[in-house]
Each structure stands twice: as C-alpha cells, then as structure tokens.
XYZ file of C-alpha atoms in Angstrom:
598
model
C 17.631 -25.432 15.742
C 15.615 -25.600 12.573
C 17.592 -27.042 9.582
C 18.342 -25.045 6.426
C 16.656 -26.625 3.417
C 17.836 -25.920 -0.104
C 16.600 -27.123 -3.499
C 19.039 -26.725 -6.559
C 18.866 -27.631 -10.128
C 22.530 -27.161 -11.251
C 24.184 -27.077 -7.825
C 26.877 -24.634 -9.025
C 26.170 -22.122 -6.229
C 25.865 -24.687 -3.440
C 29.563 -24.836 -2.500
C 29.781 -21.228 -1.520
C 26.378 -21.305 0.380
C 27.362 -24.455 2.308
C 30.761 -23.001 3.160
C 29.023 -19.897 4.695
C 26.712 -22.204 6.594
C 29.480 -24.232 8.000
C 31.426 -21.026 8.975
C 28.660 -18.951 10.430
C 26.143 -21.550 12.003
C 28.201 -24.968 12.076
C 25.705 -26.660 14.369
C 22.838 -26.105 12.046
C 21.796 -29.075 9.837
C 22.141 -28.226 6.075
C 19.831 -30.355 3.844
C 20.118 -29.991 0.151
C 17.913 -31.541 -2.667
C 19.119 -31.809 -6.237
C 15.872 -31.645 -8.156
C 15.068 -31.914 -11.951
C 14.248 -28.618 -13.669
C 10.719 -27.981 -12.450
C 8.930 -25.079 -10.817
C 10.193 -23.433 -7.546
C 6.835 -24.272 -5.936
C 6.858 -28.007 -6.828
C 10.484 -28.445 -5.779
C 10.167 -26.893 -2.348
C 6.789 -28.464 -1.711
C 8.332 -31.911 -2.132
C 11.421 -31.078 -0.120
C 9.581 -29.558 2.728
C 7.069 -32.411 2.870
C 10.028 -34.732 3.465
C 11.872 -32.679 5.939
C 8.742 -31.844 7.981
C 8.399 -35.513 8.729
C 11.331 -35.068 11.262
C 11.102 -31.411 11.970
C 8.321 -28.816 13.202
C 10.137 -25.856 11.669
C 12.654 -25.147 8.946
C 14.622 -22.511 6.992
C 13.964 -22.252 3.366
C 17.076 -21.052 1.590
C 17.710 -20.210 -2.021
C 20.638 -21.930 -3.457
C 22.200 -18.666 -4.762
C 22.499 -17.059 -1.350
C 25.385 -16.576 0.940
C 25.024 -16.172 4.711
C 26.564 -13.477 6.839
C 27.922 -14.017 10.487
C 24.540 -12.907 11.924
C 21.962 -14.268 9.205
C 20.776 -17.244 11.154
C 21.123 -15.818 14.652
C 19.218 -12.701 13.954
C 16.443 -14.556 12.076
C 15.845 -16.924 14.959
C 15.993 -14.117 17.507
C 13.050 -12.503 15.624
C 11.165 -15.718 15.252
C 11.529 -16.469 18.973
C 10.193 -13.017 19.846
C 7.368 -13.230 17.289
C 6.189 -16.715 18.384
C 5.692 -15.248 21.787
C 3.168 -12.834 20.445
C 1.559 -14.706 17.586
C 2.020 -18.245 18.617
C 0.884 -20.801 15.911
C -0.441 -18.022 13.677
C 3.156 -16.840 12.800
C 3.357 -17.258 8.987
C 6.595 -16.558 7.065
C 9.539 -14.744 8.531
C 12.210 -13.995 6.088
C 15.664 -12.251 5.923
C 15.960 -9.014 3.933
C 18.714 -9.045 1.161
C 20.357 -6.987 -1.528
C 18.095 -8.398 -4.185
C 14.633 -9.290 -3.612
C 10.912 -8.216 -4.022
C 10.738 -4.324 -3.798
C 8.739 -4.427 -0.536
C 11.459 -6.780 1.123
C 14.563 -5.309 -0.453
C 15.289 -2.351 1.807
C 19.029 -2.062 1.035
C 18.052 0.444 -1.660
C 16.360 2.794 0.842
C 19.076 5.527 1.249
C 18.990 7.483 4.326
C 21.193 9.620 6.661
C 24.658 8.510 7.458
C 23.705 6.576 10.533
C 25.473 3.221 9.962
C 26.844 1.187 12.803
C 30.182 -0.501 12.363
C 29.460 -3.696 14.062
C 26.431 -4.199 11.714
C 28.608 -3.727 8.561
C 27.315 -0.297 7.845
C 23.649 -1.073 7.567
C 21.025 1.687 7.993
C 19.450 1.682 11.379
C 16.049 0.630 9.966
C 17.422 -2.611 8.630
C 17.958 -3.600 12.397
C 14.107 -3.667 12.804
C 11.651 -6.493 12.309
C 8.607 -5.412 10.359
C 5.304 -7.024 9.199
C 4.803 -7.491 5.540
C 2.042 -9.130 3.632
C 4.461 -10.851 1.314
C 7.940 -12.093 1.971
C 10.413 -13.488 -0.643
C 11.561 -16.955 0.504
C 15.225 -16.264 -0.053
C 16.094 -17.120 3.502
C 13.012 -17.595 5.587
C 11.484 -19.475 8.488
C 8.262 -21.319 8.179
C 6.590 -23.813 10.647
C 5.021 -27.337 9.852
C 1.443 -26.069 10.651
C 1.695 -22.909 8.389
C 2.983 -25.233 5.614
C 0.112 -27.659 6.089
C -2.287 -24.668 5.855
C -0.808 -23.124 2.734
C 1.664 -24.424 0.185
C 3.467 -23.002 -2.740
C 1.662 -23.084 -6.038
C 3.279 -25.065 -8.934
C 4.816 -21.878 -10.441
C 8.221 -20.115 -10.590
C 7.001 -16.552 -10.382
C 4.376 -15.310 -7.831
C 4.704 -18.570 -5.704
C 6.051 -16.545 -2.599
C 3.278 -14.091 -3.107
C 0.478 -16.767 -3.130
C 1.624 -18.721 -0.115
C 1.926 -15.457 1.931
C -1.344 -14.089 0.971
C -3.079 -17.514 1.489
C -1.566 -17.534 4.916
C -2.892 -13.884 5.529
C -6.419 -15.136 4.723
C -6.120 -17.717 7.304
C -5.095 -15.332 9.976
C -1.270 -15.724 9.919
C 1.185 -12.759 10.228
C 4.293 -12.634 7.886
C 7.420 -10.623 8.925
C 10.756 -9.316 7.364
C 13.434 -9.964 9.854
C 16.376 -7.652 10.855
C 18.460 -10.628 9.511
C 20.348 -10.055 6.275
C 21.524 -12.488 3.577
C 23.420 -11.960 0.531
C 21.442 -12.798 -2.658
C 24.311 -13.272 -5.130
C 22.418 -14.264 -8.337
C 19.009 -15.308 -9.157
C 18.706 -18.631 -10.993
C 16.065 -17.216 -13.172
C 18.640 -14.912 -14.932
C 18.679 -15.610 -18.627
C 15.173 -17.159 -18.578
C 12.264 -15.839 -20.609
C 10.627 -13.471 -18.032
C 7.605 -12.924 -20.204
C 7.005 -16.748 -20.538
C 7.445 -17.090 -16.770
C 4.968 -14.443 -16.141
C 2.433 -15.845 -18.580
C 2.768 -19.412 -16.975
C 2.113 -17.883 -13.506
C -0.928 -15.912 -14.805
C -2.422 -19.082 -16.231
C -2.302 -20.808 -12.862
C -3.412 -17.725 -11.085
C -6.504 -17.137 -13.326
C -7.588 -20.632 -12.709
C -6.836 -21.040 -9.055
C -6.537 -17.567 -7.570
C -8.614 -15.283 -9.870
C -8.759 -12.565 -7.074
C -4.938 -12.421 -6.873
C -4.603 -12.264 -10.680
C -7.002 -9.342 -10.882
C -5.309 -7.601 -7.939
C -1.795 -7.839 -9.658
C -2.579 -7.473 -13.330
C -5.943 -5.906 -13.442
C -9.158 -7.004 -14.993
C -8.119 -5.957 -18.428
C -4.889 -8.023 -18.435
C -6.667 -11.101 -17.046
C -9.287 -10.923 -19.726
C -6.614 -10.535 -22.438
C -4.919 -13.525 -21.022
C -8.065 -15.670 -21.112
C -8.728 -14.631 -24.790
C -5.483 -16.323 -25.763
C -6.368 -19.621 -24.306
C -7.945 -22.353 -26.340
C -11.560 -23.350 -25.974
C -11.002 -26.206 -23.434
C -9.062 -23.897 -21.084
C -11.817 -21.098 -21.450
C -14.376 -23.777 -20.397
C -12.302 -24.476 -17.337
C -12.248 -20.831 -16.537
C -15.824 -20.557 -16.747
C -16.177 -23.312 -14.173
C -13.955 -21.515 -11.642
C -15.595 -18.072 -12.166
C -17.181 -17.132 -8.805
C -20.850 -17.808 -8.609
C -23.023 -14.826 -8.136
C -23.944 -14.681 -4.510
C -27.175 -13.448 -3.083
C -25.737 -11.234 -0.271
C -27.770 -9.006 1.906
C -26.016 -5.549 1.733
C -26.408 -2.581 3.839
C -25.008 0.908 2.874
C -24.599 2.935 5.990
C -23.418 6.359 7.026
C -23.334 8.959 9.741
C -24.621 12.438 8.893
C -24.923 16.032 10.246
C -26.438 18.802 8.183
C -25.887 17.194 4.831
C -29.473 17.348 3.352
C -28.107 18.623 -0.042
C -26.303 15.105 -0.610
C -28.954 12.809 0.626
C -30.867 12.216 -2.668
C -27.685 11.819 -4.681
C -26.224 9.382 -2.109
C -29.352 7.311 -1.871
C -29.908 7.095 -5.652
C -26.256 5.707 -6.120
C -26.982 3.020 -3.448
C -30.478 1.940 -4.571
C -29.338 -1.589 -5.269
C -28.594 -2.114 -1.573
C -30.862 -4.258 0.529
C -30.898 -1.490 3.253
C -29.957 2.122 3.360
C -29.212 3.199 6.848
C -28.200 6.695 8.267
C -27.297 7.569 11.976
C -27.893 11.268 12.164
C -25.806 12.994 14.804
C -27.792 16.175 15.372
C -28.664 17.871 12.139
C -30.413 21.156 12.248
C -31.280 21.285 8.576
C -33.592 18.916 6.604
C -31.117 15.895 6.504
C -33.533 13.551 8.632
C -36.524 14.522 6.505
C -34.645 14.078 3.270
C -33.413 10.577 4.419
C -37.113 9.562 5.061
C -38.275 11.031 1.807
C -35.663 8.898 -0.123
C -36.283 5.554 1.622
C -33.475 5.621 4.051
C -33.783 4.043 7.490
C -32.574 7.052 9.569
C -31.937 7.103 13.281
C -31.133 10.105 15.463
C -28.339 9.536 17.884
C -26.065 11.562 20.123
C -22.455 11.298 20.690
C -21.022 13.637 23.256
C -18.069 14.460 23.390
C -17.919 13.999 19.666
C -15.694 11.573 17.998
C -16.099 9.818 14.568
C -15.279 6.204 15.652
C -17.974 6.115 18.493
C -20.536 7.538 15.955
C -19.758 4.994 13.373
C -19.716 2.124 15.960
C -23.281 3.339 16.986
C -24.409 3.244 13.325
C -23.026 -0.423 12.949
C -24.966 -1.405 16.037
C -28.233 -0.329 14.251
C -27.589 -2.610 11.236
C -29.676 -5.873 11.307
C -27.738 -8.917 12.303
C -28.607 -10.866 9.162
C -26.829 -8.358 6.833
C -23.953 -9.991 5.080
C -21.949 -7.007 3.825
C -21.598 -3.421 5.148
C -20.564 -0.537 2.815
C -19.489 2.537 4.848
C -20.333 5.438 2.523
C -20.285 8.985 3.555
C -23.046 11.350 2.420
C -20.618 13.177 0.165
C -19.679 9.897 -1.557
C -21.566 7.973 -4.203
C -21.271 4.272 -5.342
C -20.522 3.885 -9.092
C -22.864 1.955 -11.412
C -22.270 -1.808 -11.207
C -21.025 -1.673 -7.482
C -23.293 -4.370 -6.215
C -22.490 -6.767 -9.022
C -18.782 -6.303 -8.499
C -19.115 -6.984 -4.699
C -21.122 -10.183 -5.339
C -18.541 -11.245 -7.920
C -15.525 -11.066 -5.704
C -17.007 -11.690 -2.198
C -16.645 -15.393 -1.146
C -18.273 -17.179 1.714
C -15.190 -16.556 3.961
C -14.575 -13.071 2.883
C -14.645 -10.525 5.618
C -13.221 -7.349 3.935
C -12.937 -5.826 0.479
C -10.245 -3.596 -1.031
C -11.466 -1.522 -3.934
C -10.638 1.464 -5.895
C -11.651 4.864 -4.540
C -11.667 8.269 -6.154
C -10.938 10.851 -3.512
C -11.510 13.767 -6.033
C -9.005 16.303 -7.469
C -7.514 13.558 -9.587
C -6.418 11.316 -6.725
C -7.416 7.462 -6.759
C -6.195 4.915 -4.379
C -7.305 1.581 -2.851
C -9.643 1.891 0.125
C -10.943 -0.638 2.598
C -14.404 0.431 4.106
C -16.435 -2.379 2.851
C -16.548 -5.196 5.569
C -18.561 -8.091 6.927
C -21.461 -7.213 9.336
C -19.788 -8.973 12.328
C -16.270 -8.825 13.738
C -15.525 -5.091 12.903
C -15.383 -1.944 14.758
C -14.070 1.520 14.003
C -10.911 2.943 15.827
C -9.514 6.486 16.112
C -11.551 9.629 17.128
C -10.631 11.212 13.758
C -9.452 9.659 10.363
C -11.050 6.547 11.837
C -10.478 3.110 10.393
C -12.232 -0.105 10.574
C -10.499 -2.792 12.492
C -11.105 -6.519 13.054
C -11.835 -8.106 16.388
C -8.810 -10.050 17.286
C -11.155 -13.162 17.593
C -11.921 -13.318 13.830
C -9.796 -14.333 10.910
C -9.734 -11.562 8.267
C -9.983 -12.714 4.654
C -9.640 -10.050 1.976
C -11.343 -9.827 -1.502
C -9.828 -7.440 -4.014
C -11.122 -5.584 -7.089
C -9.426 -2.996 -9.273
C -12.919 -1.630 -10.308
C -13.717 1.832 -9.083
C -16.650 1.463 -6.633
C -16.740 4.790 -4.807
C -16.346 8.358 -5.760
C -15.850 11.238 -3.420
C -17.468 14.558 -4.035
C -16.170 16.768 -1.286
C -18.015 19.820 0.171
C -15.562 22.778 -0.104
C -17.472 24.496 2.651
C -17.137 21.639 5.109
C -15.076 22.620 8.156
C -12.044 20.880 9.331
C -12.164 22.729 12.703
C -12.541 19.715 14.839
C -9.941 17.582 13.233
C -6.803 18.937 14.900
C -8.149 18.364 18.501
C -9.440 14.909 17.642
C -6.012 13.957 15.900
C -4.158 15.051 19.018
C -6.470 12.827 21.105
C -5.944 9.997 18.687
C -2.206 10.186 19.105
C -2.415 10.318 22.866
C -4.806 7.121 22.860
C -2.781 5.168 20.349
C 0.941 6.530 20.444
C 2.263 3.575 18.508
C -0.104 4.251 15.424
C 2.147 5.820 12.757
C -1.026 6.561 10.579
C -2.500 9.056 12.765
C 0.738 10.343 14.075
C 1.485 11.519 10.554
C -2.033 12.774 10.034
C -1.650 14.947 13.146
C 1.671 16.363 12.027
C 0.144 17.092 8.673
C -2.905 18.877 10.087
C -0.561 21.052 12.169
C 1.095 22.211 8.883
C -2.378 22.945 7.466
C -2.724 25.577 10.339
C 0.733 26.954 9.634
C 2.023 25.732 13.026
C 5.367 25.057 11.465
C 7.549 24.415 14.628
C 4.907 22.157 16.176
C 4.444 20.345 12.768
C 8.292 19.767 12.690
C 8.390 18.230 16.030
C 5.392 16.040 15.280
C 6.918 14.833 11.956
C 10.233 14.059 13.729
C 8.284 11.926 16.248
C 6.473 10.120 13.473
C 9.827 9.472 11.401
C 11.440 8.154 14.525
C 8.602 5.509 15.230
C 9.597 1.858 14.612
C 6.140 1.335 13.108
C 6.548 4.127 10.535
C 7.952 1.774 7.899
C 5.906 2.628 4.719
C 8.305 4.342 2.327
C 5.609 6.369 0.513
C 4.261 7.684 3.682
C 7.664 8.468 5.067
C 8.624 10.283 1.903
C 5.323 12.314 2.167
C 6.204 13.216 5.680
C 9.573 14.443 4.649
C 7.902 16.549 1.871
C 5.712 18.186 4.508
C 8.795 18.655 6.691
C 10.379 20.590 3.716
C 7.306 22.761 3.373
C 7.522 23.684 6.994
C 11.200 24.677 6.646
C 10.568 26.639 3.497
C 7.858 28.463 5.286
C 10.287 29.254 8.043
C 12.595 30.851 5.386
C 15.128 28.092 5.701
C 15.292 26.883 1.987
C 18.618 24.921 2.480
C 17.038 22.803 5.183
C 13.945 22.287 2.993
C 16.187 21.044 0.154
C 17.975 18.644 2.372
C 14.512 17.066 3.484
C 13.379 16.788 -0.103
C 16.563 14.940 -1.043
C 15.814 12.660 1.847
C 12.167 12.221 0.540
C 13.459 11.256 -2.842
C 15.922 8.868 -1.322
C 13.210 7.267 0.719
C 10.926 6.695 -2.263
C 13.130 7.289 -5.411
C 10.659 5.757 -7.816
C 7.810 8.249 -6.977
C 7.438 11.549 -8.806
C 6.300 13.682 -5.848
C 9.554 14.398 -4.155
C 11.311 15.155 -7.542
C 8.376 17.493 -8.414
C 8.803 19.137 -4.951
C 12.530 19.563 -5.430
C 11.954 21.075 -8.953
C 9.449 23.579 -7.557
C 11.880 24.609 -4.715
C 14.687 25.140 -7.344
C 12.246 27.144 -9.426
C 11.528 29.415 -6.459
C 15.198 29.774 -5.698
C 16.240 30.191 -9.485
C 18.522 27.208 -9.393
C 17.838 26.428 -13.024
C 20.182 23.412 -13.700
C 18.993 21.724 -10.589
C 15.343 22.523 -11.310
C 15.811 21.061 -14.895
C 17.399 17.883 -13.542
C 14.799 17.312 -10.816
C 11.946 17.923 -13.285
C 13.339 15.606 -15.862
C 13.909 12.891 -13.158
C 10.187 13.219 -12.312
C 9.096 13.005 -15.792
C 11.158 9.761 -16.261
C 8.924 8.029 -13.685
C 5.959 6.572 -15.489
C 4.393 4.225 -12.900
C 1.906 5.881 -10.623
C 1.036 3.764 -7.541
C -2.593 4.086 -6.397
C -1.937 5.289 -2.816
C -3.108 8.267 -0.913
C 0.359 9.795 -0.779
C 0.435 10.428 -4.456
C 0.038 14.152 -5.493
C -2.099 14.668 -8.647
C -0.052 17.806 -9.638
C 3.113 15.674 -9.998
C 1.188 13.595 -12.668
C -0.184 16.590 -14.568
C 1.461 19.458 -16.311
C 3.539 20.514 -13.343
C 6.891 18.685 -13.980
C 6.754 19.406 -17.682
C 6.241 23.155 -16.941
C 9.158 23.193 -14.541
C 11.275 21.317 -17.052
C 10.472 23.860 -19.892
C 11.025 26.924 -17.831
C 14.469 25.561 -16.494
C 15.495 24.367 -19.989
C 14.768 27.713 -21.405
C 16.824 29.372 -18.797
C 19.938 27.204 -19.348
C 19.739 27.524 -23.133
C 18.034 24.148 -23.945
C 15.481 25.711 -26.257
C 14.422 22.624 -28.104
C 13.724 20.837 -24.788
C 11.770 23.882 -23.542
C 9.525 23.689 -26.600
C 8.985 20.142 -26.455
C 8.093 20.081 -22.700
C 6.090 23.428 -23.017
C 3.943 21.741 -25.562
C 3.281 18.671 -23.279
C 2.430 20.985 -20.503
C -0.276 22.649 -22.621
C -1.678 19.298 -23.878
C -2.159 18.373 -20.220
C -3.624 21.747 -19.202
C -4.946 23.349 -22.417
C -6.801 26.329 -20.797
C -3.863 27.790 -18.807
C -3.032 31.136 -20.194
C 0.399 31.326 -18.430
C 1.374 28.158 -20.306
C 0.298 29.482 -23.509
C 2.130 32.599 -22.956
C 5.272 30.715 -22.027
C 5.072 28.751 -25.351
C 5.322 32.012 -27.274
C 8.680 32.538 -25.652
C 9.788 29.026 -26.458
C 8.673 29.269 -30.203
C 10.462 32.780 -30.585
C 7.165 34.552 -31.233
C 7.700 36.542 -28.157
C 11.157 38.144 -27.357
C 12.278 40.599 -24.712
C-alpha cells in the first residue's frame, strides 16, 4: 500500500490528519516532514525524492486535510483500475474535496436530490472517476516514474497545474477519483495572494512561457515583464522561443464554394502550401482554386461523411510538411497567423490551441492546427482531429485570434442530422456528438425525440463538462417550453443554473422564461443574477445574447413592472448603450424617464 506523505511548516493541523489516517487506514504508513517555510513545490520535491528511494508510488497529502472512512480505499480502487488501462502512463490521480481548484471541486455542483445514504449524501456523479488535465494535490497518488518525468516547480501557486500539464505533454493521463477528502483550511489563508501570484508568474514567464500566456494572456505577461529589472529582461529574451522555419500547409475540403476561394487563399498566402480537396463541385470552385495558386485535387467520398473527406485531404499533404492548418473555405486566417504559430510551436509540439471567432459574437478556443503525422479525423459530422494512440500529444497554446469564421447563411444543414445519428451509433460513448445530435433534433422542432436524446446524454458517465451539461439543460427547457410545459422548462433551467452557476446563460434563459410568463419579481432576480456575472469563458457553450443588452433589457422591464423605476432607468440606459439602434429599447426608455405615460 502506498504511504501517505505530508509536508508541514507549523504542524498545527497534523494531529487531526494523523488521527484520521490511523482510524480509517491504520495499515498505511504515514510519513510527515517538518520543513522550513519554503515553496510548496520545493518542499514536496525534496520529500518525494527521499520517499521514492524505498517506494514506487506514494500518496501526496496536504497537512490541512482530514480523511473520510473511504478516502484511501476509493482512491486506490480507481488507481488500480486506471493502471490496468494506462499502465506507466498514468499521471496524477487525486481525490476531490470541499475546497480545491474549480475544475476539481465538484461539491458545489448542485443537482437533483439523488444522494445515497451510505455515501454520506454525495451526489451520484461524485461516485465517478473522471479525466482532468489538472488535479489539485490535496490527496493524490503519483508513481515514481511520473515524478521522475515531471516535478513540481519551485512555486506555491500553479505548482500543481505545471506538473499536471507537463505530464500531459509527455503522454500521461490525470484523473479525479471518486474518493473524497475534507480540505479543512488552506495554509495560504492570510498570505498575500497578489504576491504569490506574481512570484508564480515570474517563474512561469521564465520557464513555461506558453503556460503563462495561456493562463494570464499576452498582455498580462508583457506587463509583468515590464516591471522586471534589466537583468531579468535579458534573461527573458534568452528564453523567448526562437523563430522556427516551419513548413506549413493550409488545407480544406470544398464543394460549391467558388465565392470564398479568393478570400480564403489571400488570408493564407504566407503558407508554404495551399491545398484543397474538392468533393464534387458543380460551380467554379476548382477553377478558382487553380487561379489563386491553390493545389486542388478532385476526390469522391460516397457515402458522404466529413471525416473521410478530411482524412483523404490529409493524405494529399506532402510528408515533409511540419504543421497542418485545417481551414474551411468560409474561414480566414487573421494577419500575423504564421508568425504566431512559429512563435509558440516547439520541436516536440503536435497540436495548437488558439482563439477562434465563430461569428455572431462568439469566440472560443479551437484545436484544428496539428502536426502532419499522427492525426486523423473522427466522426461523420462535427468531425474532430484525434491523435493516433502511438504518438505523444504535446500542446502549444496562444490567446491570439488566428481564425475567423464567416458563415454562409444559405448553406444547408440538411445532411447533419443523419450524419449525427450515424455518429452516435458508431461511437455511443462520445458525449460531444451525443449532445450535438440532441441539439440538432431541437433545431428541427422534434421536441420529444430531442428530450430523449438529451436525457441519454445527461445520463452518460462521460458527460462531465459542466458548461455543456448546463447547455443541454437549457435545450431541454426550450423543448418543454415548446411543448407548452413552462413549469417543466423552469425546473430544467434551475438545474442548468445549478450545474454552471457562474455562467450567465442559464440565468438569462430563466429571465426570458419569466418575462414570457409575466413573473416579474422572478424575472428581475434572474436578470440581475446574470448581470452580476462578469467573467465570460471562451467556450462554445457561451451565448452572445447573454453578454449583450439582453439581461439589462429584462432587468429594466421587470424593475419597471415591480416599481423599481430608478433601476429600470439605469438598466434601460445600459441596454441602449449595448444596442444603440434598437427602436424598442429606445421606446422603452421613454417610459422609464416618464416622457411616455399610459
């Protein structure tokens, strides 16, 4: 049984932790280190190096934790099962807790009253083990091999993020266990959080600039650098990635998109190769490609599916290409795209995550830039590039906008539904396309079928992304409202808000439902809750309407209805600032100012 290893500065919490270990896992060795006040990473690296002389695996434990009767048992059950699948590529496996990083702390995910007594009233999804890129080391398992491949940085903050992402780059998989541990009081309480953050950023800028840009953005990193003295600035210039002479191919599939070819090709001129696989155009697409210097090939995919077409296009790319940029004909590359790829792409990089503008005010991070070798497209529709299991996937990141989508409003979605149905049959455990299929059914107003598909998605163990689950619940509410069941729709929107409480979208949807049903106090409360949320995550589940005038409009109307005229005027003005050409908003403002009366 792996020993439990603890580092402590004051030792004041150790007696309670040690008592819980002796009570709930008395046969497990408990090793504690009293260390001088140093960084988390330095303390644990030294302690783990000593313990790994005698052990091949250990449990890292925070000194401010308390075990439950099943903490150790459930963690080791999950580790045993995961080792059977991932072998020596199993990274960090950690317990979840009542206080940890947001992505790990699932205690705050409210849900239906589905607790089970013998598990101390936990939600059902807490009894599942799930993959996570980052795991907080409050109570976590790690092997000697993984520790040798990636150690903690000498920082307090972001040390767990760095070791986990470093392991990701080396092909390891990290998981959050069904095991639960109480996190009773962080030792950083009372310390200067801003100072801890700046200290970590200094190390990250110097040693992991790609992580620093991913977490803080280019502007914050540059501002931090500007504060450093001349000597440190010189050091930074040394570690700035050297511009690489990469061979880059921009590739696409096409059918009857002649109108977009020149714009597409012009945006990608800096590529070493422009390649299009045409799948049967009857317009001038092929001729336009040749006219604009594009290497165009005519291919046939029957029966049609997007992934086979894209895989055929990859096969046409010369083997000496380093980087492949998948760019649809109705997309364009933004100026400076090549320089940015060369800046962040390292010798061992295989994939790039970058900012993408889908149009209609929606931006999120996308992942369709990949190495020439080791990738294939998967799914008949809403296809996605996947790595071959024999390669180690290493990610680069940039917060720069590289690709902008200019969708064709006349383009048919007619084939999507059948292809999504096929996708779900082929890969029944994929939550991504299970949700897309359910959503597509709602686009066709097939409400009952959409509800069944959404229920199936929400019941999938793999469907564990809060934002997407919340989005699915919003679609569920839309279906029930269309079926004239507003009370059921309301219940689902409350579930959506509980699933992702710090996102505006479910609160705006609730405000809209209450607006339609004339429940003015509830409408006001939901709209103001939405307005209070200021951080917008760059994910596809975001709704641009929720971040525009909509919540302010609902708040103004509801405030007026319940007699809060000052609030109505304030929110009405904000709504107009965000949508100045809307005549209805302008007319409403006349009511709020008293210029218009009944």
